[in-house]
PDB file of C-alpha atoms in Angstrom:
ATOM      1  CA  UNK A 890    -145.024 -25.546   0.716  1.00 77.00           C
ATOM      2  CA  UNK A 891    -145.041 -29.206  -0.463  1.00 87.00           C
ATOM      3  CA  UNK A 892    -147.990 -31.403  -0.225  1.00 94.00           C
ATOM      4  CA  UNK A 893    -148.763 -33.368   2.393  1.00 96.00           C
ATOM      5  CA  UNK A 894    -148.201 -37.135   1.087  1.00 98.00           C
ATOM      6  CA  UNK A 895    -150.879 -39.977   2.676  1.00 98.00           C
ATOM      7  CA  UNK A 896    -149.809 -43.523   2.340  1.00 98.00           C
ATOM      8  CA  UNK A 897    -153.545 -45.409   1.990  1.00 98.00           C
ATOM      9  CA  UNK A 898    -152.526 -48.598   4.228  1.00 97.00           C
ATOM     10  CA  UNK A 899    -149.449 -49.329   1.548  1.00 96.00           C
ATOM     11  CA  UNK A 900    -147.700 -52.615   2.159  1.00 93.00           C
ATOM     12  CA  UNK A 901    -150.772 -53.723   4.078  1.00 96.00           C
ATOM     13  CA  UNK A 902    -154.406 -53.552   1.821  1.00 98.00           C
ATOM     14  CA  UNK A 903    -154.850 -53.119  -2.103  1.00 98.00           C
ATOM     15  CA  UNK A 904    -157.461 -50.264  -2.571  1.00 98.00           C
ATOM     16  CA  UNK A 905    -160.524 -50.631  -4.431  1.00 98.00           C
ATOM     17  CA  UNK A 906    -160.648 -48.063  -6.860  1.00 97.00           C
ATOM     18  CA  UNK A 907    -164.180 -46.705  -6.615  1.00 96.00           C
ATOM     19  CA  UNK A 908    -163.894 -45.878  -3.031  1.00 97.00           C
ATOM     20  CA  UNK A 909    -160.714 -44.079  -3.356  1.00 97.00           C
ATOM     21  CA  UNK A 910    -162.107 -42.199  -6.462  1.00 96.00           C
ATOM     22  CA  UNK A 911    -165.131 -41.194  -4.479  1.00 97.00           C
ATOM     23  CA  UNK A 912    -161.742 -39.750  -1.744  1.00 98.00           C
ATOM     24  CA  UNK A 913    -160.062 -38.220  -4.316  1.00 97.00           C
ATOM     25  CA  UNK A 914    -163.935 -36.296  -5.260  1.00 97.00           C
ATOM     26  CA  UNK A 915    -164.250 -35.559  -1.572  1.00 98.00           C
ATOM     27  CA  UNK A 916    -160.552 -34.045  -1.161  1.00 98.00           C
ATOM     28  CA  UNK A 917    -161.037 -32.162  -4.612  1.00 98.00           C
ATOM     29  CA  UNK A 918    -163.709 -30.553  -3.264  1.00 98.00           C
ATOM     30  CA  UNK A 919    -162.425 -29.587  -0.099  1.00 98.00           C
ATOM     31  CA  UNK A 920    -159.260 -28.084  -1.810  1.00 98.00           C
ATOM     32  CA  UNK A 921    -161.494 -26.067  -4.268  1.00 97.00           C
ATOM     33  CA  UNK A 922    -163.133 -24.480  -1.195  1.00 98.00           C
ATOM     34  CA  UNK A 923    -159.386 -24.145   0.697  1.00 97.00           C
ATOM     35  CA  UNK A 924    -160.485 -26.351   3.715  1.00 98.00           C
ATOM     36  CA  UNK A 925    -157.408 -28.509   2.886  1.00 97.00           C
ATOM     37  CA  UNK A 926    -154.190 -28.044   1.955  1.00 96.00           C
ATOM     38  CA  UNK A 927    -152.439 -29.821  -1.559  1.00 96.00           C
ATOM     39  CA  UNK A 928    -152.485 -33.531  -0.735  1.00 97.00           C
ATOM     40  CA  UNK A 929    -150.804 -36.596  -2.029  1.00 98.00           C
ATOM     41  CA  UNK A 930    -152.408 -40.009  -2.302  1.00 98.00           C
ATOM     42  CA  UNK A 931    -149.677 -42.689  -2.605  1.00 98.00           C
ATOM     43  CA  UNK A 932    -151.412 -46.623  -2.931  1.00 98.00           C
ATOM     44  CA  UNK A 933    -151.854 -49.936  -4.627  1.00 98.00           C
ATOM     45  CA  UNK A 934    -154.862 -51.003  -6.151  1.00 98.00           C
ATOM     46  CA  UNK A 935    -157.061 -54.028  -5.954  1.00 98.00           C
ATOM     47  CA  UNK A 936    -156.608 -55.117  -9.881  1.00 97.00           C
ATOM     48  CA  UNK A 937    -158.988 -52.785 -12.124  1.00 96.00           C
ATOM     49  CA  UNK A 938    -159.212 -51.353 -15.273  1.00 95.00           C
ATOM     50  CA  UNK A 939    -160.150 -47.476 -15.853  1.00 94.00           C
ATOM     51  CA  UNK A 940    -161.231 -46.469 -19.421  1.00 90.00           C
ATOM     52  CA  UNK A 941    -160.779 -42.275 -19.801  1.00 86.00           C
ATOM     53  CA  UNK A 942    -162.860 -40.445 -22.192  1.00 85.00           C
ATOM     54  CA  UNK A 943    -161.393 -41.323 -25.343  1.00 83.00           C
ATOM     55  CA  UNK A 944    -161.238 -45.006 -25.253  1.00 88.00           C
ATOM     56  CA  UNK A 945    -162.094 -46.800 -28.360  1.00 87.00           C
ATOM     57  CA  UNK A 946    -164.333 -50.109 -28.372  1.00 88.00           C
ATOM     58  CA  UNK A 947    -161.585 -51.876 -29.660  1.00 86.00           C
ATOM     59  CA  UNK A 948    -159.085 -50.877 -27.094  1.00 86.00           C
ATOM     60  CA  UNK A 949    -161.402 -52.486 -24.055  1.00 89.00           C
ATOM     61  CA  UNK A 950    -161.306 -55.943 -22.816  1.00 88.00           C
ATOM     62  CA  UNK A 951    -163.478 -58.438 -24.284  1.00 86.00           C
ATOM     63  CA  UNK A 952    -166.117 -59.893 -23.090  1.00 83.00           C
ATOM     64  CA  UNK A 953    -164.947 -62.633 -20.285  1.00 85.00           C
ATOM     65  CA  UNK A 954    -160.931 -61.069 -20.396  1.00 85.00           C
ATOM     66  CA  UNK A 955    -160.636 -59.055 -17.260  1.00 90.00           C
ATOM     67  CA  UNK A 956    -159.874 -62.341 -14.942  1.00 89.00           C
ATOM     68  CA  UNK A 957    -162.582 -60.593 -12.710  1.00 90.00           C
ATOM     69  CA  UNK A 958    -161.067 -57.299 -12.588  1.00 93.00           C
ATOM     70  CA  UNK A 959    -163.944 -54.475 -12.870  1.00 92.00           C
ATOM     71  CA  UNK A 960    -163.858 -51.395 -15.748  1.00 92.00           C
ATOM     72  CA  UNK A 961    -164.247 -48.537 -14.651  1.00 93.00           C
ATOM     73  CA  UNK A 962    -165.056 -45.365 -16.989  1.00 92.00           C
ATOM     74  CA  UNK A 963    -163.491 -42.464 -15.712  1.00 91.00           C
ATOM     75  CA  UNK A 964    -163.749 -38.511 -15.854  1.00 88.00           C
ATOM     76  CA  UNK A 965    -160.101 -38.392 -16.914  1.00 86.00           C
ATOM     77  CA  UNK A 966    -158.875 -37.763 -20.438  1.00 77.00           C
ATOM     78  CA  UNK A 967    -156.810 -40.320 -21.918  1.00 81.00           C
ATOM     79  CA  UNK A 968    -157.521 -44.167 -22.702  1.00 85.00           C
ATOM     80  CA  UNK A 969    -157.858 -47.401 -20.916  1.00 88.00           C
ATOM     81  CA  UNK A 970    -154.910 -48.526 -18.552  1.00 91.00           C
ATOM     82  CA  UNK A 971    -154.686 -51.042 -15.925  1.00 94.00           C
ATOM     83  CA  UNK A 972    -154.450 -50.619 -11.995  1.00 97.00           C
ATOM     84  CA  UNK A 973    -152.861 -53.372  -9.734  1.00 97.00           C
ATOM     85  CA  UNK A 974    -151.096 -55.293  -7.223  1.00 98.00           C
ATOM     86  CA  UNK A 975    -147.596 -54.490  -7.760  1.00 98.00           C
ATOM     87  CA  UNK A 976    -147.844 -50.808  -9.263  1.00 98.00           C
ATOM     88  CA  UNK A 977    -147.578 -47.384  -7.457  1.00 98.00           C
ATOM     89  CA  UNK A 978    -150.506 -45.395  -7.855  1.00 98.00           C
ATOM     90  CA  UNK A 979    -149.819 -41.613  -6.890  1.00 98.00           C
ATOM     91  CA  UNK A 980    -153.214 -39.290  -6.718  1.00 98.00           C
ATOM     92  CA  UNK A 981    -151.715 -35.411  -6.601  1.00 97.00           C
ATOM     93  CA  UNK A 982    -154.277 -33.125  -5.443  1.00 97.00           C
ATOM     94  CA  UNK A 983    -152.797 -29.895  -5.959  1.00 97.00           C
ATOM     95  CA  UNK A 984    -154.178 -26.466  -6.923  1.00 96.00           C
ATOM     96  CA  UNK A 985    -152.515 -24.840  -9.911  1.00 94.00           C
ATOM     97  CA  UNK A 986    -151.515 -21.343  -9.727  1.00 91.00           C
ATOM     98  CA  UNK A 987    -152.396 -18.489 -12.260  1.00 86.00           C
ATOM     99  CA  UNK A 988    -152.376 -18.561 -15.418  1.00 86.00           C
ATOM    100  CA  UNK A 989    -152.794 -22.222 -15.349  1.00 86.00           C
ATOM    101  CA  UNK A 990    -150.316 -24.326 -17.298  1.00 90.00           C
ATOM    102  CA  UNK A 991    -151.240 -28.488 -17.333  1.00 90.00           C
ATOM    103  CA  UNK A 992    -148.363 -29.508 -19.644  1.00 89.00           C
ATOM    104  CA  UNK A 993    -145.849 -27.940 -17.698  1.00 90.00           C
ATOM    105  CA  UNK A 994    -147.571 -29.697 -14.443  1.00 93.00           C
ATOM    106  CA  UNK A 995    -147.441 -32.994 -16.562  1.00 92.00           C
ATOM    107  CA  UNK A 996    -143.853 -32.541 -17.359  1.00 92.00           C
ATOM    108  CA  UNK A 997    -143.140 -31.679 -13.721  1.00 94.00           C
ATOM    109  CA  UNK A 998    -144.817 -35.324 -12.711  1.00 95.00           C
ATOM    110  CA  UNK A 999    -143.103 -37.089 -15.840  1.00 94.00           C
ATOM    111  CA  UNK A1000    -139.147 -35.607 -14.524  1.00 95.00           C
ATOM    112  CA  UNK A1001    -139.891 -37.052 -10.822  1.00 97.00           C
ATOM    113  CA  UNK A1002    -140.689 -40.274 -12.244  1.00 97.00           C
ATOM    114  CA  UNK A1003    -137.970 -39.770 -14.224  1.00 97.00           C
ATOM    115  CA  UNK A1004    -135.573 -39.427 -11.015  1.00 97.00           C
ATOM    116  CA  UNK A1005    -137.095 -42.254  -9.070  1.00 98.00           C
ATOM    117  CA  UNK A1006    -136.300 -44.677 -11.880  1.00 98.00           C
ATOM    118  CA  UNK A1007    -132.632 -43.277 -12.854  1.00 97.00           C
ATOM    119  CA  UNK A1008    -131.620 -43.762  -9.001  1.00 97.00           C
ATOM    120  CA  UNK A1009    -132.996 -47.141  -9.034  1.00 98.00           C
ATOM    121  CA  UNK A1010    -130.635 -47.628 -12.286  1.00 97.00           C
ATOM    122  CA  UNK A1011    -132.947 -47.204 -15.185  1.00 97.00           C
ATOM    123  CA  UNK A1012    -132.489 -44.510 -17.360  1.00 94.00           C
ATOM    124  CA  UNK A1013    -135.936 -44.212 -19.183  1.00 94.00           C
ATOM    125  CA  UNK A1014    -136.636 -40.735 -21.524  1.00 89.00           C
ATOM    126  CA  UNK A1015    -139.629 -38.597 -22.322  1.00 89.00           C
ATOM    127  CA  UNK A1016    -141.369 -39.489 -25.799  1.00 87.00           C
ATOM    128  CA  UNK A1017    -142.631 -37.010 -28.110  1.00 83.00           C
ATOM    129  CA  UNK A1018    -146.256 -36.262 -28.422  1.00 80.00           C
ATOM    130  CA  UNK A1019    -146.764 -39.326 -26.007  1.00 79.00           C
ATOM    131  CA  UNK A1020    -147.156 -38.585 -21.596  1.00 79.00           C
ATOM    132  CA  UNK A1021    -145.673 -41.112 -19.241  1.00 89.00           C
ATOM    133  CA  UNK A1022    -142.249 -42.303 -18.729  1.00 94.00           C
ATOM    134  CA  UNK A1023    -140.435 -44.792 -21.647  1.00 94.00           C
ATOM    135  CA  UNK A1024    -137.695 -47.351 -21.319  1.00 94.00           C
ATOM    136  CA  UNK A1025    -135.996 -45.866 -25.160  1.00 91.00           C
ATOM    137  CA  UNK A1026    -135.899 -49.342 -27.458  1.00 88.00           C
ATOM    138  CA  UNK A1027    -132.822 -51.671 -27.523  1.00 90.00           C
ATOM    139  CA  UNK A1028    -132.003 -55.249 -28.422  1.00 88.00           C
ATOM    140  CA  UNK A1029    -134.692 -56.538 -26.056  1.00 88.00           C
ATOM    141  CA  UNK A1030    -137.304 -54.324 -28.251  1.00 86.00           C
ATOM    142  CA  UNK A1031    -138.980 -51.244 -29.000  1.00 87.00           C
ATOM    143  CA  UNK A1032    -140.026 -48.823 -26.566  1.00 90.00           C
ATOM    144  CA  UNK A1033    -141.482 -49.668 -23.616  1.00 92.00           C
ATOM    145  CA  UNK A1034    -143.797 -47.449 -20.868  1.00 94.00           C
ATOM    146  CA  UNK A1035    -143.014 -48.251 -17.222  1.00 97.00           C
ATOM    147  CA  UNK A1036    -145.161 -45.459 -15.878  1.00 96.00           C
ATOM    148  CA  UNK A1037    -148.317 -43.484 -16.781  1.00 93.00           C
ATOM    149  CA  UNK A1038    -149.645 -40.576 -16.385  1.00 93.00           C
ATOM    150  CA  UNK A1039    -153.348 -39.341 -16.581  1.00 91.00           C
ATOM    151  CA  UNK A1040    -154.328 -35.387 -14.920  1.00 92.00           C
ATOM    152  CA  UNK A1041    -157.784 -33.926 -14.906  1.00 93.00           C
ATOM    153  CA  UNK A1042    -157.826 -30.352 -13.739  1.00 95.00           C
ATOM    154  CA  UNK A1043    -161.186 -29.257 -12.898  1.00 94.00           C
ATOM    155  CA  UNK A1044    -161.948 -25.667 -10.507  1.00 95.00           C
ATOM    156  CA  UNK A1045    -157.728 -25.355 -10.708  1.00 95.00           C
ATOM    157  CA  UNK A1046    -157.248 -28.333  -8.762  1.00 97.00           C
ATOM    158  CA  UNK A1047    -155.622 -31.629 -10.225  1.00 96.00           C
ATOM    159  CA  UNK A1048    -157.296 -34.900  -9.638  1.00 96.00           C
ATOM    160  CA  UNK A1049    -156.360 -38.455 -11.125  1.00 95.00           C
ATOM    161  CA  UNK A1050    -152.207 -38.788 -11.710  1.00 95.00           C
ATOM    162  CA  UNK A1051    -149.558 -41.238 -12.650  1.00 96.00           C
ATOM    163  CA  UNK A1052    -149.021 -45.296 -12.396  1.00 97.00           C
ATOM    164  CA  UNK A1053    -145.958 -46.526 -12.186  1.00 98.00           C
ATOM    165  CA  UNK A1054    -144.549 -50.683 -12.674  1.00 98.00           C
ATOM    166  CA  UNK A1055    -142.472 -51.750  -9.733  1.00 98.00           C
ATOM    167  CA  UNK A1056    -143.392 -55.358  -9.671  1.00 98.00           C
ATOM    168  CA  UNK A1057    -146.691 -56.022 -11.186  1.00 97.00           C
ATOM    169  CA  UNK A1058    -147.909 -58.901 -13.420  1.00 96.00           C
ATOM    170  CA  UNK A1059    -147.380 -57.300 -16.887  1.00 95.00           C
ATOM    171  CA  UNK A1060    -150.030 -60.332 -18.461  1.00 93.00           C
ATOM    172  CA  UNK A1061    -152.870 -57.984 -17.510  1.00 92.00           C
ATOM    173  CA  UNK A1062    -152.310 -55.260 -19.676  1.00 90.00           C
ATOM    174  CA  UNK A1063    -152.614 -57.824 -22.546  1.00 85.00           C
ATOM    175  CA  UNK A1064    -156.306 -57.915 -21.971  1.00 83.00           C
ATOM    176  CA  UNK A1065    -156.331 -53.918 -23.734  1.00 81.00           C
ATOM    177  CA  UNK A1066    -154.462 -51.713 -26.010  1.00 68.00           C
ATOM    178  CA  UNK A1067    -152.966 -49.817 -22.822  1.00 66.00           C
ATOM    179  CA  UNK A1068    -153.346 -46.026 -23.233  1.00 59.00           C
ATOM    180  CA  UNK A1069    -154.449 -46.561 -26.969  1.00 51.00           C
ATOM    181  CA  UNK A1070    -150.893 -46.918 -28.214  1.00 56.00           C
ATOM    182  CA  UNK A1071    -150.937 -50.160 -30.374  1.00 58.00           C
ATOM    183  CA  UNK A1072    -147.475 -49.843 -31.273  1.00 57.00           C
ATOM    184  CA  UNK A1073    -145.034 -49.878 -27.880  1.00 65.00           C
ATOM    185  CA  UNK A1074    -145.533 -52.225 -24.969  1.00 85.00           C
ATOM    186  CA  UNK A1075    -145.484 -52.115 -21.391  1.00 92.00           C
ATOM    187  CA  UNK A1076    -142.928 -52.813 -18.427  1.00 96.00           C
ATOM    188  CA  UNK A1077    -141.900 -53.159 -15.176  1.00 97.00           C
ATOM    189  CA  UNK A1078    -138.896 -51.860 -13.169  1.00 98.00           C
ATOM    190  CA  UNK A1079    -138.624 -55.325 -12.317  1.00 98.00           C
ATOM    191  CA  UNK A1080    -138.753 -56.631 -15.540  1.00 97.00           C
ATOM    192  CA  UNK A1081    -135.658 -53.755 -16.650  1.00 97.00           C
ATOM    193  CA  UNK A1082    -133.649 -54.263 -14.021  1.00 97.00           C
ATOM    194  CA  UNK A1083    -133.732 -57.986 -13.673  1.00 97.00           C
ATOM    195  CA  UNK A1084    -134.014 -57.387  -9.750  1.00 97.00           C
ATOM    196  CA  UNK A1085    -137.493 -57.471  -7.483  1.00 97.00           C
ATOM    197  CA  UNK A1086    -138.881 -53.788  -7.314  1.00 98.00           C
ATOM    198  CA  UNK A1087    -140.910 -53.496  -4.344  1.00 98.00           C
ATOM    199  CA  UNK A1088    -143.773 -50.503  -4.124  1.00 98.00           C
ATOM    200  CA  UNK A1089    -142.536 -49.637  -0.907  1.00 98.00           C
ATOM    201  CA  UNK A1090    -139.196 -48.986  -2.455  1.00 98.00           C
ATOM    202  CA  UNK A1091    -140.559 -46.955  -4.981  1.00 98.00           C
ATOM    203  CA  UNK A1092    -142.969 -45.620  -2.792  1.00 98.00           C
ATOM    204  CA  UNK A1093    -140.281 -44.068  -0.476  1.00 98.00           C
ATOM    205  CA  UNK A1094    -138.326 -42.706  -3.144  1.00 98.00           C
ATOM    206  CA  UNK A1095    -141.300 -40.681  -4.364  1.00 98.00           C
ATOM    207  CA  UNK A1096    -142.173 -39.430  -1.095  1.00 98.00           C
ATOM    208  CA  UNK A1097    -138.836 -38.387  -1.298  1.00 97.00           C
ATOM    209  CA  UNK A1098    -138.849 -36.252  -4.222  1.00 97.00           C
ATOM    210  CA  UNK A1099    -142.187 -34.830  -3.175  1.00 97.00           C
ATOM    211  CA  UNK A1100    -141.328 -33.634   0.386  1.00 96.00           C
ATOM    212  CA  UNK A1101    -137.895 -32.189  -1.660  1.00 95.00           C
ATOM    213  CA  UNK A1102    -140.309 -29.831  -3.392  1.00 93.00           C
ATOM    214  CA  UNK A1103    -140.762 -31.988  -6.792  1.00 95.00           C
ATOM    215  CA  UNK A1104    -144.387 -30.831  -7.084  1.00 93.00           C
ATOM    216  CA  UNK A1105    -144.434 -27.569  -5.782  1.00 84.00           C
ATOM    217  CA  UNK A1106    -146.995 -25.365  -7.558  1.00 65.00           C
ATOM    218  CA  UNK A1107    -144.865 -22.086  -7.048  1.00 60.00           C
ATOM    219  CA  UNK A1108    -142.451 -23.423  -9.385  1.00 45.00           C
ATOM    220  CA  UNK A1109    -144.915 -23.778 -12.281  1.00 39.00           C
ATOM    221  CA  UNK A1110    -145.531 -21.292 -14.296  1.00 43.00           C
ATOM    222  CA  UNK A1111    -146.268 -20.113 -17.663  1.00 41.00           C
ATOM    223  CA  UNK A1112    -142.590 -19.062 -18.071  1.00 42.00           C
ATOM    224  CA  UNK A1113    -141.593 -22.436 -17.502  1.00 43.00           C
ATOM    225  CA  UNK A1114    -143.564 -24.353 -19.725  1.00 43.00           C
ATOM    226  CA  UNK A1115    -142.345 -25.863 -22.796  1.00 42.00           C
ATOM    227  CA  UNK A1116    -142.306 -24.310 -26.115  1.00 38.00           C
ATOM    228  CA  UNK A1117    -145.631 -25.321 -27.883  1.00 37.00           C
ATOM    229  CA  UNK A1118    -144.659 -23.680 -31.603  1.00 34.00           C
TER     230      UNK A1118
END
């Protein structure tokens, strides 16, 4: 069965990010003990940055930089990113099925992205040994990462997910070194496609893919995963 998907007052009220991290805690919890079902959160945030485990000094905002915007260090791998008017933010809270496989999960979020962009009319790629979603380099420059993803699996149930650009003001990610990679840059489906991207729009076409089965946990497996030799 595919998860249930909750819209947090989208197109109405930005989300500040501790509260709906103290949700997603509260909805973990209640899927580790089966008194819910897999859920979807689907919402923008009030403009925040969230540092994971393995952010360096060097890669955080200095002092005075964050134009008021909070950072938050979070119990999710990865580095510091930035949260925002104008970018989907999709929370899967799913439980992984036996034996557990998190790339293949990761890959499963990365090829919905994927879909949403290419039928808006982008045709972004998977990078090696990097997560997330990449507009491939061209003559307007190198590569460039319109979505993100971050997954913490704790007790077989995912918590965090992905980020991705519809129409957000790209200036804010120049406060950090976004995800620790020094050497690519960041976008917008706005920005690519030289058109306004709302989140609804992308919003919808998410939902889409995830009441289609996109995310369905009986379809990951161990067999599927990708080849790690």
């Amino acid at each position: 069965m595919s998860p249930v998907v909750r819209r947090l007052e989208l197109g109405t009220r930005l989300q500040p990010y501790v509260a709906t991290w103290d949700l997603q805690r509260d909805l973990h919890a209640r899927r580790v003990a089966d008194e819910v079902g897999d859920t979807v959160l689907l919402l923008e945030h009030e403009a925040v940055y969230t540092a994971g485990r393995r952010t360096e000094p060097l890669e955080r905002p200095l002092p005075g930089g964050t134009r008021g915007a909070d950072v938050v260090d979070v119990d999710r791998g990865g580095k510091i990113t930035w949260h925002g008017p104008g970018q989907l933010v999709g929370y899967p809270l799913l439980r992984l099925p036996a034996p557990m496989d998190v790339v293949a999960f990761v890959r499963r979020v990365e090829g919905l992205l994927i879909d949403v962009c290419a039928e808006l009319g982008l045709a972004p790629e998977r990078v090696a040994g990097r997560s997330g979603v990449w507009v491939p380099a061209d003559t307007r420059g190198g590569e460039r990462k319109v979505a993100a993803i971050g997954i913490r699996v704790s007790r077989g149930v995912t918590m965090h997910g992905f980020a991705i650009n519809a129409d957000c003001d790209l200036s804010w990610f120049g406060a950090i070194v976004p995800c620790g990679i020094a050497d690519a840059s960041v976008t917008s489906l706005s920005a690519e496609l030289g058109r306004d991207v709302t989140v609804l729009e992308v919003a919808d076409l998410v939902q889409d893919r995830v009441d289609g089965g996109a995310l369905e946990i009986e379809a990951v497996s161990a067999a599927a995963a990708p080849s790690r030799g």
